[in-house]
C-alpha cells in the first residue's frame, strides 16, 4: 500500500505544533494556492508577509531561472565579487538614508537579528540590550532573548544576560532606561505578533534621540514591515526616523530565503578585525536569492504597487463591518481583526480555510485574525475574501 504524502509529512518532517494546517499544496500562482485535489485557496497572509508580489511572479521566476543557469553558490559570504549581491545592495541603499549604506546578507530575519546584536556589542563595547514587551525578532537563542513574551522563552532559559524589556509606546520608560550602558535598542515600528500594534511617532523619536545622546545603536526591525507591506517601501519613511541598523527579510526574497542587516560601512567594518571574520555565514547573499530579491524590489517599483496599498487597506476596512468585529488594527496591508475571544477567532479561521481563504492568528494575540494579502491583490479579490470572512463569522456565531 502506498503511503500518502500527508502521512510521509507527519512521519518524516519535523513538526512545530500538534495540529499543523495540513494542506497539501501542489501549485501556487499570484494570490492563489492549489491543493492536490485542485481546490484553490486565496492566500490572504502571503505565507506570513513573504509573497508581497504574489506567488511565482513572472519577473521573479525569470530572474531565478537566469541566475540559476549562470551560477548559484560560489564561496562563503563576503569573499567573491558577485553581481547579484552588488546590484541588490545598490538598489536597497539608494532607497535609504545616507548612513544605511552597507548591506550584510543573511539567510533569514533571525540571522539578521543575531548579526545586528553582535554588531551593537562589538561597536559599543557594552552588553545591555533593550527590547519591548510582545516584540518578536526570531527564535534562535539570541533573537529569543529579545523576544518580549515569556511563554515562548521559559522552556529555553538561560538565554542572553543583560536584557531589559520595556513597555512598547512608553516614552517615559525610554527616557529613564536608555543610558551609556546600553548597547542597543531593538524594536519593530509595527509589532508583528501582537495584532499589528503601531508605534507612535513620539515614541520612535524619543528612542532615536536617546540613542544618539548615549551612543546606543538603534536597531529597527522591518523584517515583516519592509518591502512595501506597511504602505511605503520601508516603514521608517512614515515615522521620520533614521536607525543605525535596519533588519529586512520575509518579503525581501519574492519567495526565496534571504535577509540582511543594513548599517554604515564604518560600523560593519568592525567585523573585519579583532577578530577577523567577526560575523560570517556560508549561504548569505546566495546569488539566486539576491537575483530574486532585486526582481521583487523592481517589480514593486515598476508596477507601482505602493500607490495602491492604502486604497486596498481602506477597502478591507470598509468591507469588514460586523458586530462581532471589535476593532481593525494595523497599517497598510498588515491588518488584524479583533474578536471577542480565541475560540471564536479560531472557529472563524478554520471556516475561512474550508471556504478557500487562508487567514491566520498571531503568536501573542490569539483572539485576532491576521490579514496580510499580497500587494498585487485586486479589488475584486479583496471583495471576494472579505465576503468569505463575513460568511465565516456568521456561520461561526450560529
mmCIF file of C-alpha atoms in Angstrom:
data_model
loop_
_atom_site.group_PDB
_atom_site.id
_atom_site.type_symbol
_atom_site.label_atom_id
_atom_site.label_comp_id
_atom_site.label_asym_id
_atom_site.label_seq_id
_atom_site.Cartn_x
_atom_site.Cartn_y
_atom_site.Cartn_z
ATOM 1 C CA UNK A 1 0.000 0.000 0.000
ATOM 2 C CA UNK A 2 1.400 3.398 -0.997
ATOM 3 C CA UNK A 3 1.864 5.860 1.856
ATOM 4 C CA UNK A 4 0.266 9.261 1.226
ATOM 5 C CA UNK A 5 2.297 12.462 1.154
ATOM 6 C CA UNK A 6 0.322 13.613 4.188
ATOM 7 C CA UNK A 7 1.455 10.585 6.215
ATOM 8 C CA UNK A 8 5.045 10.929 4.973
ATOM 9 C CA UNK A 9 4.907 14.582 6.054
ATOM 10 C CA UNK A 10 3.777 13.579 9.539
ATOM 11 C CA UNK A 11 6.304 10.728 9.739
ATOM 12 C CA UNK A 12 9.441 12.450 8.487
ATOM 13 C CA UNK A 13 9.126 16.246 8.511
ATOM 14 C CA UNK A 14 9.716 17.783 11.965
ATOM 15 C CA UNK A 15 6.542 19.374 13.288
ATOM 16 C CA UNK A 16 6.157 22.703 15.094
ATOM 17 C CA UNK A 17 2.654 22.216 16.503
ATOM 18 C CA UNK A 18 0.398 19.310 17.473
ATOM 19 C CA UNK A 19 -2.034 20.256 14.714
ATOM 20 C CA UNK A 20 -0.458 21.635 11.508
ATOM 21 C CA UNK A 21 -2.683 23.150 8.811
ATOM 22 C CA UNK A 22 -2.006 20.001 6.799
ATOM 23 C CA UNK A 23 -2.821 21.420 3.347
ATOM 24 C CA UNK A 24 -1.033 19.615 0.520
ATOM 25 C CA UNK A 25 -0.240 22.450 -1.901
ATOM 26 C CA UNK A 26 0.986 21.425 -5.353
ATOM 27 C CA UNK A 27 0.921 24.766 -7.176
ATOM 28 C CA UNK A 28 0.809 28.495 -6.448
ATOM 29 C CA UNK A 29 0.237 31.490 -8.687
ATOM 30 C CA UNK A 30 -0.469 35.109 -7.870
ATOM 31 C CA UNK A 31 -2.692 35.221 -4.784
ATOM 32 C CA UNK A 32 -3.826 31.584 -5.084
ATOM 33 C CA UNK A 33 -2.605 28.234 -3.791
ATOM 34 C CA UNK A 34 -3.867 24.930 -5.257
ATOM 35 C CA UNK A 35 -4.043 21.631 -3.390
ATOM 36 C CA UNK A 36 -3.701 18.032 -4.580
ATOM 37 C CA UNK A 37 -7.420 17.988 -5.462
ATOM 38 C CA UNK A 38 -7.093 21.244 -7.458
ATOM 39 C CA UNK A 39 -9.041 23.195 -4.845
ATOM 40 C CA UNK A 40 -7.968 26.838 -4.847
ATOM 41 C CA UNK A 41 -7.184 28.875 -1.743
ATOM 42 C CA UNK A 42 -6.717 32.630 -1.733
ATOM 43 C CA UNK A 43 -3.574 33.352 0.263
ATOM 44 C CA UNK A 44 -4.610 36.269 2.468
ATOM 45 C CA UNK A 45 -1.474 36.054 4.629
ATOM 46 C CA UNK A 46 1.218 35.878 1.889
ATOM 47 C CA UNK A 47 2.963 32.969 3.603
ATOM 48 C CA UNK A 48 3.278 35.293 6.649
ATOM 49 C CA UNK A 49 4.278 38.512 4.874
ATOM 50 C CA UNK A 50 6.616 36.818 2.385
ATOM 51 C CA UNK A 51 4.902 36.775 -1.026
ATOM 52 C CA UNK A 52 4.452 40.541 -1.342
ATOM 53 C CA UNK A 53 4.450 40.370 -5.151
ATOM 54 C CA UNK A 54 2.372 37.199 -5.151
ATOM 55 C CA UNK A 55 3.412 33.606 -5.744
ATOM 56 C CA UNK A 56 5.679 32.847 -8.710
ATOM 57 C CA UNK A 57 5.619 36.360 -10.105
ATOM 58 C CA UNK A 58 6.918 36.069 -13.704
ATOM 59 C CA UNK A 59 9.632 38.690 -13.100
ATOM 60 C CA UNK A 60 10.939 36.823 -10.058
ATOM 61 C CA UNK A 61 10.771 33.423 -11.754
ATOM 62 C CA UNK A 62 12.638 34.742 -14.795
ATOM 63 C CA UNK A 63 15.367 36.259 -12.594
ATOM 64 C CA UNK A 64 15.740 32.983 -10.676
ATOM 65 C CA UNK A 65 15.963 30.918 -13.874
ATOM 66 C CA UNK A 66 18.539 33.229 -15.440
ATOM 67 C CA UNK A 67 20.744 33.304 -12.343
ATOM 68 C CA UNK A 68 20.433 29.546 -11.745
ATOM 69 C CA UNK A 69 21.788 28.980 -15.242
ATOM 70 C CA UNK A 70 24.652 31.431 -14.628
ATOM 71 C CA UNK A 71 25.889 30.395 -11.171
ATOM 72 C CA UNK A 72 24.458 29.615 -7.752
ATOM 73 C CA UNK A 73 26.729 29.094 -4.750
ATOM 74 C CA UNK A 74 30.380 30.005 -5.315
ATOM 75 C CA UNK A 75 32.028 30.700 -1.959
ATOM 76 C CA UNK A 76 31.173 31.605 1.632
ATOM 77 C CA UNK A 77 29.705 35.076 2.063
ATOM 78 C CA UNK A 78 31.983 38.080 1.656
ATOM 79 C CA UNK A 79 34.842 36.594 -0.400
ATOM 80 C CA UNK A 80 33.908 36.903 -4.083
ATOM 81 C CA UNK A 81 32.620 39.867 -6.078
ATOM 82 C CA UNK A 82 29.157 38.742 -7.184
ATOM 83 C CA UNK A 83 26.969 40.934 -9.402
ATOM 84 C CA UNK A 84 23.599 39.874 -7.875
ATOM 85 C CA UNK A 85 24.769 40.925 -4.390
ATOM 86 C CA UNK A 86 26.168 44.225 -5.653
ATOM 87 C CA UNK A 87 23.110 45.153 -7.709
ATOM 88 C CA UNK A 88 20.705 44.384 -4.852
ATOM 89 C CA UNK A 89 22.807 46.253 -2.270
ATOM 90 C CA UNK A 90 22.991 49.293 -4.542
ATOM 91 C CA UNK A 91 19.223 49.225 -5.128
ATOM 92 C CA UNK A 92 18.429 48.879 -1.418
ATOM 93 C CA UNK A 93 20.816 51.555 -0.168
ATOM 94 C CA UNK A 94 19.638 54.006 -2.846
ATOM 95 C CA UNK A 95 16.234 53.991 -1.098
ATOM 96 C CA UNK A 96 17.639 54.606 2.387
ATOM 97 C CA UNK A 97 19.228 57.405 4.451
ATOM 98 C CA UNK A 98 22.940 58.005 3.825
ATOM 99 C CA UNK A 99 24.120 56.215 6.961
ATOM 100 C CA UNK A 100 22.452 52.971 5.827
ATOM 101 C CA UNK A 101 24.922 52.367 3.024
ATOM 102 C CA UNK A 102 26.287 48.852 3.536
ATOM 103 C CA UNK A 103 24.417 45.538 3.407
ATOM 104 C CA UNK A 104 25.338 42.375 5.310
ATOM 105 C CA UNK A 105 23.424 39.459 3.779
ATOM 106 C CA UNK A 106 21.919 36.626 5.813
ATOM 107 C CA UNK A 107 19.624 33.681 5.133
ATOM 108 C CA UNK A 108 16.738 34.849 7.310
ATOM 109 C CA UNK A 109 15.327 37.533 9.569
ATOM 110 C CA UNK A 110 16.506 35.695 12.669
ATOM 111 C CA UNK A 111 20.083 35.708 11.360
ATOM 112 C CA UNK A 112 19.767 39.426 10.647
ATOM 113 C CA UNK A 113 18.740 39.969 14.274
ATOM 114 C CA UNK A 114 21.673 37.919 15.530
ATOM 115 C CA UNK A 115 24.148 39.847 13.379
ATOM 116 C CA UNK A 116 22.765 43.207 14.477
ATOM 117 C CA UNK A 117 23.010 42.290 18.170
ATOM 118 C CA UNK A 118 26.620 41.203 17.682
ATOM 119 C CA UNK A 119 27.373 44.426 15.833
ATOM 120 C CA UNK A 120 25.959 46.516 18.690
ATOM 121 C CA UNK A 121 28.128 44.746 21.259
ATOM 122 C CA UNK A 122 31.217 44.984 19.039
ATOM 123 C CA UNK A 123 30.774 48.693 18.243
ATOM 124 C CA UNK A 124 29.812 49.919 21.712
ATOM 125 C CA UNK A 125 31.709 47.501 23.938
ATOM 126 C CA UNK A 126 28.527 47.216 26.011
ATOM 127 C CA UNK A 127 26.232 44.270 26.714
ATOM 128 C CA UNK A 128 22.834 45.687 27.729
ATOM 129 C CA UNK A 129 20.105 45.263 25.103
ATOM 130 C CA UNK A 130 16.700 46.938 25.399
ATOM 131 C CA UNK A 131 13.686 45.342 23.740
ATOM 132 C CA UNK A 132 9.927 45.544 24.279
ATOM 133 C CA UNK A 133 7.008 43.585 25.635
ATOM 134 C CA UNK A 134 5.408 41.409 22.931
ATOM 135 C CA UNK A 135 8.247 42.018 20.480
ATOM 136 C CA UNK A 136 9.224 39.285 18.017
ATOM 137 C CA UNK A 137 12.611 39.153 16.288
ATOM 138 C CA UNK A 138 13.079 35.431 15.556
ATOM 139 C CA UNK A 139 13.532 32.225 17.530
ATOM 140 C CA UNK A 140 17.252 31.402 17.712
ATOM 141 C CA UNK A 141 18.726 31.912 21.170
ATOM 142 C CA UNK A 142 19.920 35.482 20.694
ATOM 143 C CA UNK A 143 16.728 36.561 18.929
ATOM 144 C CA UNK A 144 14.676 34.667 21.508
ATOM 145 C CA UNK A 145 16.449 36.617 24.248
ATOM 146 C CA UNK A 146 14.994 39.869 22.897
ATOM 147 C CA UNK A 147 11.529 38.416 22.378
ATOM 148 C CA UNK A 148 9.036 40.129 24.660
ATOM 149 C CA UNK A 149 6.911 37.113 25.570
ATOM 150 C CA UNK A 150 7.891 34.835 28.444
ATOM 151 C CA UNK A 151 5.630 31.941 27.421
ATOM 152 C CA UNK A 152 7.778 31.308 24.338
ATOM 153 C CA UNK A 153 11.063 31.804 26.225
ATOM 154 C CA UNK A 154 10.711 29.980 29.526
ATOM 155 C CA UNK A 155 11.492 26.470 28.223
ATOM 156 C CA UNK A 156 14.817 27.588 26.726
ATOM 157 C CA UNK A 157 16.451 29.567 29.522
ATOM 158 C CA UNK A 158 19.154 30.555 30.340
ATOM 159 C CA UNK A 159 19.329 32.994 27.438
ATOM 160 C CA UNK A 160 21.437 36.129 26.859
ATOM 161 C CA UNK A 161 22.077 38.194 30.011
ATOM 162 C CA UNK A 162 21.585 41.965 30.343
ATOM 163 C CA UNK A 163 18.264 42.100 28.509
ATOM 164 C CA UNK A 164 15.803 44.811 29.560
ATOM 165 C CA UNK A 165 12.170 44.555 28.419
ATOM 166 C CA UNK A 166 10.260 47.847 28.369
ATOM 167 C CA UNK A 167 6.669 48.806 27.577
ATOM 168 C CA UNK A 168 6.005 49.472 23.891
ATOM 169 C CA UNK A 169 4.989 53.086 23.201
ATOM 170 C CA UNK A 170 6.090 54.300 26.655
ATOM 171 C CA UNK A 171 8.159 57.461 26.144
ATOM 172 C CA UNK A 172 8.715 57.775 29.879
ATOM 173 C CA UNK A 173 10.431 54.372 30.132
ATOM 174 C CA UNK A 174 12.640 55.186 27.148
ATOM 175 C CA UNK A 175 13.919 58.364 28.783
ATOM 176 C CA UNK A 176 14.529 56.505 32.025
ATOM 177 C CA UNK A 177 16.255 53.332 30.811
ATOM 178 C CA UNK A 178 18.412 54.140 27.758
ATOM 179 C CA UNK A 179 21.794 55.046 29.271
ATOM 180 C CA UNK A 180 25.502 54.963 28.454
ATOM 181 C CA UNK A 181 25.422 51.289 29.499
ATOM 182 C CA UNK A 182 23.019 50.355 26.696
ATOM 183 C CA UNK A 183 24.489 48.679 23.594
ATOM 184 C CA UNK A 184 21.310 48.684 21.522
ATOM 185 C CA UNK A 185 17.581 49.238 21.425
ATOM 186 C CA UNK A 186 15.766 46.846 19.098
ATOM 187 C CA UNK A 187 12.135 47.177 18.082
ATOM 188 C CA UNK A 188 9.584 46.832 15.280
ATOM 189 C CA UNK A 189 7.871 50.044 14.149
ATOM 190 C CA UNK A 190 4.748 47.920 13.758
ATOM 191 C CA UNK A 191 4.778 44.935 16.106
ATOM 192 C CA UNK A 192 4.222 41.798 14.063
ATOM 193 C CA UNK A 193 2.791 39.316 16.575
ATOM 194 C CA UNK A 194 0.517 41.444 18.787
ATOM 195 C CA UNK A 195 -2.044 42.073 16.077
ATOM 196 C CA UNK A 196 -0.027 44.861 14.397
ATOM 197 C CA UNK A 197 0.413 47.453 17.107
ATOM 198 C CA UNK A 198 1.738 50.657 15.524
ATOM 199 C CA UNK A 199 4.408 52.710 17.295
ATOM 200 C CA UNK A 200 3.713 56.372 17.899
ATOM 201 C CA UNK A 201 5.985 58.903 16.212
ATOM 202 C CA UNK A 202 6.717 60.431 19.610
ATOM 203 C CA UNK A 203 7.893 57.045 20.920
ATOM 204 C CA UNK A 204 10.203 56.361 17.981
ATOM 205 C CA UNK A 205 11.664 59.870 18.007
ATOM 206 C CA UNK A 206 12.336 59.539 21.747
ATOM 207 C CA UNK A 207 14.275 56.319 21.067
ATOM 208 C CA UNK A 208 16.226 57.909 18.228
ATOM 209 C CA UNK A 209 17.187 60.924 20.364
ATOM 210 C CA UNK A 210 18.104 58.847 23.434
ATOM 211 C CA UNK A 211 20.270 56.537 21.319
ATOM 212 C CA UNK A 212 22.150 59.455 19.779
ATOM 213 C CA UNK A 213 22.678 61.025 23.189
ATOM 214 C CA UNK A 214 24.087 57.852 24.778
ATOM 215 C CA UNK A 215 25.942 56.308 21.831
ATOM 216 C CA UNK A 216 23.475 53.418 21.700
ATOM 217 C CA UNK A 217 22.705 51.633 18.424
ATOM 218 C CA UNK A 218 19.082 51.972 17.283
ATOM 219 C CA UNK A 219 18.108 48.696 15.547
ATOM 220 C CA UNK A 220 14.871 48.871 13.564
ATOM 221 C CA UNK A 221 13.324 45.514 12.715
ATOM 222 C CA UNK A 222 11.396 45.758 9.433
ATOM 223 C CA UNK A 223 11.531 42.040 8.738
ATOM 224 C CA UNK A 224 7.740 41.977 8.343
ATOM 225 C CA UNK A 225 7.163 45.711 7.738
ATOM 226 C CA UNK A 226 9.544 46.124 4.792
ATOM 227 C CA UNK A 227 9.233 45.786 1.013
ATOM 228 C CA UNK A 228 6.004 47.762 0.833
ATOM 229 C CA UNK A 229 3.946 45.865 3.386
ATOM 230 C CA UNK A 230 3.219 48.957 5.534
ATOM 231 C CA UNK A 231 2.362 51.240 2.590
ATOM 232 C CA UNK A 232 5.822 52.696 1.966
ATOM 233 C CA UNK A 233 8.839 50.693 0.875
ATOM 234 C CA UNK A 234 10.207 50.930 4.416
ATOM 235 C CA UNK A 235 8.003 51.790 7.389
ATOM 236 C CA UNK A 236 10.698 54.165 8.698
ATOM 237 C CA UNK A 237 9.676 56.600 5.942
ATOM 238 C CA UNK A 238 6.358 57.159 7.726
ATOM 239 C CA UNK A 239 7.920 57.959 11.104
ATOM 240 C CA UNK A 240 10.702 60.398 10.127
ATOM 241 C CA UNK A 241 13.385 58.356 11.881
ATOM 242 C CA UNK A 242 16.854 57.150 10.902
ATOM 243 C CA UNK A 243 18.028 53.990 12.690
ATOM 244 C CA UNK A 244 21.634 52.844 12.958
ATOM 245 C CA UNK A 245 20.766 49.345 11.762
ATOM 246 C CA UNK A 246 17.846 48.142 9.622
ATOM 247 C CA UNK A 247 16.707 44.495 9.529
ATOM 248 C CA UNK A 248 14.993 43.019 6.459
ATOM 249 C CA UNK A 249 13.809 39.555 5.338
ATOM 250 C CA UNK A 250 10.437 37.856 4.593
ATOM 251 C CA UNK A 251 9.038 39.921 1.653
ATOM 252 C CA UNK A 252 12.597 40.671 0.548
ATOM 253 C CA UNK A 253 13.083 37.462 -1.447
ATOM 254 C CA UNK A 254 9.951 37.227 -3.565
ATOM 255 C CA UNK A 255 9.522 33.746 -2.091
ATOM 256 C CA UNK A 256 13.164 32.708 -1.642
ATOM 257 C CA UNK A 257 15.030 32.739 1.705
ATOM 258 C CA UNK A 258 17.103 35.885 2.210
ATOM 259 C CA UNK A 259 17.578 38.538 4.882
ATOM 260 C CA UNK A 260 20.036 41.277 5.716
ATOM 261 C CA UNK A 261 21.034 43.938 8.193
ATOM 262 C CA UNK A 262 21.990 47.315 6.786
ATOM 263 C CA UNK A 263 24.192 49.863 8.547
ATOM 264 C CA UNK A 264 27.033 52.296 7.977
ATOM 265 C CA UNK A 265 30.115 50.769 6.387
ATOM 266 C CA UNK A 266 32.242 52.201 9.211
ATOM 267 C CA UNK A 267 30.272 50.145 11.723
ATOM 268 C CA UNK A 268 30.129 46.956 9.666
ATOM 269 C CA UNK A 269 33.899 47.125 9.105
ATOM 270 C CA UNK A 270 34.267 46.236 12.796
ATOM 271 C CA UNK A 271 33.558 42.634 11.775
ATOM 272 C CA UNK A 272 36.756 42.583 9.672
ATOM 273 C CA UNK A 273 39.210 42.649 12.566
ATOM 274 C CA UNK A 274 39.736 41.750 16.232
ATOM 275 C CA UNK A 275 38.766 39.055 15.319
ATOM 276 C CA UNK A 276 38.875 38.738 11.561
ATOM 277 C CA UNK A 277 35.679 37.124 10.193
ATOM 278 C CA UNK A 278 33.739 38.506 13.154
ATOM 279 C CA UNK A 279 30.396 37.571 11.572
ATOM 280 C CA UNK A 280 30.225 35.029 8.765
ATOM 281 C CA UNK A 281 27.862 32.596 7.099
ATOM 282 C CA UNK A 282 28.017 30.180 4.185
ATOM 283 C CA UNK A 283 24.881 30.903 2.195
ATOM 284 C CA UNK A 284 24.155 34.568 2.988
ATOM 285 C CA UNK A 285 23.805 36.593 -0.191
ATOM 286 C CA UNK A 286 23.171 33.497 -2.316
ATOM 287 C CA UNK A 287 23.233 34.639 -5.939
ATOM 288 C CA UNK A 288 19.834 33.174 -6.871
ATOM 289 C CA UNK A 289 18.172 34.642 -3.776
ATOM 290 C CA UNK A 290 19.714 38.068 -4.454
ATOM 291 C CA UNK A 291 18.509 37.966 -8.062
ATOM 292 C CA UNK A 292 15.003 37.090 -6.857
ATOM 293 C CA UNK A 293 15.099 39.918 -4.322
ATOM 294 C CA UNK A 294 16.187 42.508 -6.878
ATOM 295 C CA UNK A 295 13.376 41.375 -9.197
ATOM 296 C CA UNK A 296 10.933 41.687 -6.301
ATOM 297 C CA UNK A 297 12.143 45.213 -5.494
ATOM 298 C CA UNK A 298 11.984 46.283 -9.143
ATOM 299 C CA UNK A 299 8.516 44.767 -9.563
ATOM 300 C CA UNK A 300 7.181 46.750 -6.602
ATOM 301 C CA UNK A 301 8.556 49.867 -8.276
ATOM 302 C CA UNK A 302 7.633 49.162 -11.925
ATOM 303 C CA UNK A 303 4.090 48.002 -11.119
ATOM 304 C CA UNK A 304 3.653 50.966 -8.726
ATOM 305 C CA UNK A 305 2.349 48.621 -6.037
ATOM 306 C CA UNK A 306 2.982 51.149 -3.269
ATOM 307 C CA UNK A 307 0.480 53.526 -4.864
ATOM 308 C CA UNK A 308 -2.438 51.187 -4.116
ATOM 309 C CA UNK A 309 -1.593 49.798 -0.665
ATOM 310 C CA UNK A 310 -3.507 52.460 1.259
ATOM 311 C CA UNK A 311 -6.530 52.161 -1.037
ATOM 312 C CA UNK A 312 -6.603 48.381 -0.595
ATOM 313 C CA UNK A 313 -6.174 48.717 3.156
ATOM 314 C CA UNK A 314 -9.109 51.137 3.342
ATOM 315 C CA UNK A 315 -11.202 48.853 1.135
ATOM 316 C CA UNK A 316 -10.681 45.931 3.519
ATOM 317 C CA UNK A 317 -11.587 48.120 6.500
ATOM 318 C CA UNK A 318 -14.736 49.395 4.775
ATOM 319 C CA UNK A 319 -15.948 45.919 3.819
ATOM 320 C CA UNK A 320 -15.292 44.178 7.122
ATOM 321 C CA UNK A 321 -18.074 45.694 9.194
ATOM 322 C CA UNK A 322 -19.785 43.284 11.605
ATOM 323 C CA UNK A 323 -20.956 43.412 15.245
ATOM 324 C CA UNK A 324 -18.541 40.576 16.078
ATOM 325 C CA UNK A 325 -15.550 42.628 14.883
ATOM 326 C CA UNK A 326 -14.325 44.676 17.827
ATOM 327 C CA UNK A 327 -11.540 46.544 16.066
ATOM 328 C CA UNK A 328 -9.323 46.500 12.971
ATOM 329 C CA UNK A 329 -5.702 47.484 13.681
ATOM 330 C CA UNK A 330 -2.524 47.902 11.704
ATOM 331 C CA UNK A 331 -1.160 49.862 8.773
ATOM 332 C CA UNK A 332 -1.111 49.269 5.027
ATOM 333 C CA UNK A 333 -1.636 45.628 4.128
ATOM 334 C CA UNK A 334 -0.743 44.365 7.574
ATOM 335 C CA UNK A 335 -4.064 44.303 9.403
ATOM 336 C CA UNK A 336 -5.631 42.420 12.302
ATOM 337 C CA UNK A 337 -9.280 41.823 13.134
ATOM 338 C CA UNK A 338 -10.032 41.662 16.862
ATOM 339 C CA UNK A 339 -12.754 39.260 18.025
ATOM 340 C CA UNK A 340 -14.268 38.588 21.437
ATOM 341 C CA UNK A 341 -12.140 35.544 22.272
ATOM 342 C CA UNK A 342 -9.727 32.911 20.964
ATOM 343 C CA UNK A 343 -12.327 30.191 20.423
ATOM 344 C CA UNK A 344 -14.409 32.372 18.120
ATOM 345 C CA UNK A 345 -11.339 33.556 16.218
ATOM 346 C CA UNK A 346 -10.063 30.009 15.663
ATOM 347 C CA UNK A 347 -13.501 28.839 14.556
ATOM 348 C CA UNK A 348 -13.728 31.685 12.012
ATOM 349 C CA UNK A 349 -10.199 30.998 10.744
ATOM 350 C CA UNK A 350 -10.972 27.289 10.304
ATOM 351 C CA UNK A 351 -14.199 28.096 8.449
ATOM 352 C CA UNK A 352 -12.371 30.561 6.168
ATOM 353 C CA UNK A 353 -9.812 27.903 5.252
ATOM 354 C CA UNK A 354 -12.604 25.403 4.499
ATOM 355 C CA UNK A 355 -14.120 28.027 2.198
ATOM 356 C CA UNK A 356 -10.820 28.547 0.356
ATOM 357 C CA UNK A 357 -9.387 31.596 2.168
ATOM 358 C CA UNK A 358 -6.103 31.335 4.091
ATOM 359 C CA UNK A 359 -6.070 33.557 7.178
ATOM 360 C CA UNK A 360 -4.233 33.075 10.465
ATOM 361 C CA UNK A 361 -3.766 34.263 14.050
ATOM 362 C CA UNK A 362 -0.868 35.928 15.908
ATOM 363 C CA UNK A 363 1.684 34.361 18.246
ATOM 364 C CA UNK A 364 0.958 36.781 21.087
ATOM 365 C CA UNK A 365 -2.661 37.542 20.271
ATOM 366 C CA UNK A 366 -4.841 34.511 19.646
ATOM 367 C CA UNK A 367 -8.131 36.451 19.557
ATOM 368 C CA UNK A 368 -7.136 38.411 16.434
ATOM 369 C CA UNK A 369 -7.050 37.351 12.782
ATOM 370 C CA UNK A 370 -4.047 38.146 10.565
ATOM 371 C CA UNK A 371 -4.694 39.755 7.162
ATOM 372 C CA UNK A 372 -1.572 40.320 5.031
ATOM 373 C CA UNK A 373 -2.519 39.693 1.393
ATOM 374 C CA UNK A 374 -0.019 40.102 -1.452
ATOM 375 C CA UNK A 375 0.376 43.699 -2.631
ATOM 376 C CA UNK A 376 -0.709 42.565 -6.117
ATOM 377 C CA UNK A 377 -4.185 41.568 -4.934
ATOM 378 C CA UNK A 378 -7.038 43.193 -6.896
ATOM 379 C CA UNK A 379 -10.084 44.996 -5.541
ATOM 380 C CA UNK A 380 -12.307 42.141 -6.772
ATOM 381 C CA UNK A 381 -10.197 39.583 -4.945
ATOM 382 C CA UNK A 382 -10.363 41.685 -1.779
ATOM 383 C CA UNK A 383 -14.160 41.857 -2.072
ATOM 384 C CA UNK A 384 -14.302 38.078 -2.519
ATOM 385 C CA UNK A 385 -12.064 37.470 0.502
ATOM 386 C CA UNK A 386 -13.975 39.861 2.749
ATOM 387 C CA UNK A 387 -17.285 38.243 1.764
ATOM 388 C CA UNK A 388 -15.873 34.864 2.830
ATOM 389 C CA UNK A 389 -14.741 36.301 6.178
ATOM 390 C CA UNK A 390 -18.203 37.736 6.841
ATOM 391 C CA UNK A 391 -19.829 34.432 5.890
ATOM 392 C CA UNK A 392 -17.442 32.593 8.205
ATOM 393 C CA UNK A 393 -18.241 34.950 11.071
ATOM 394 C CA UNK A 394 -21.978 34.416 10.650
ATOM 395 C CA UNK A 395 -21.622 30.634 10.428
ATOM 396 C CA UNK A 396 -19.315 30.524 13.443
ATOM 397 C CA UNK A 397 -21.774 32.507 15.565
ATOM 398 C CA UNK A 398 -24.654 30.085 14.919
#
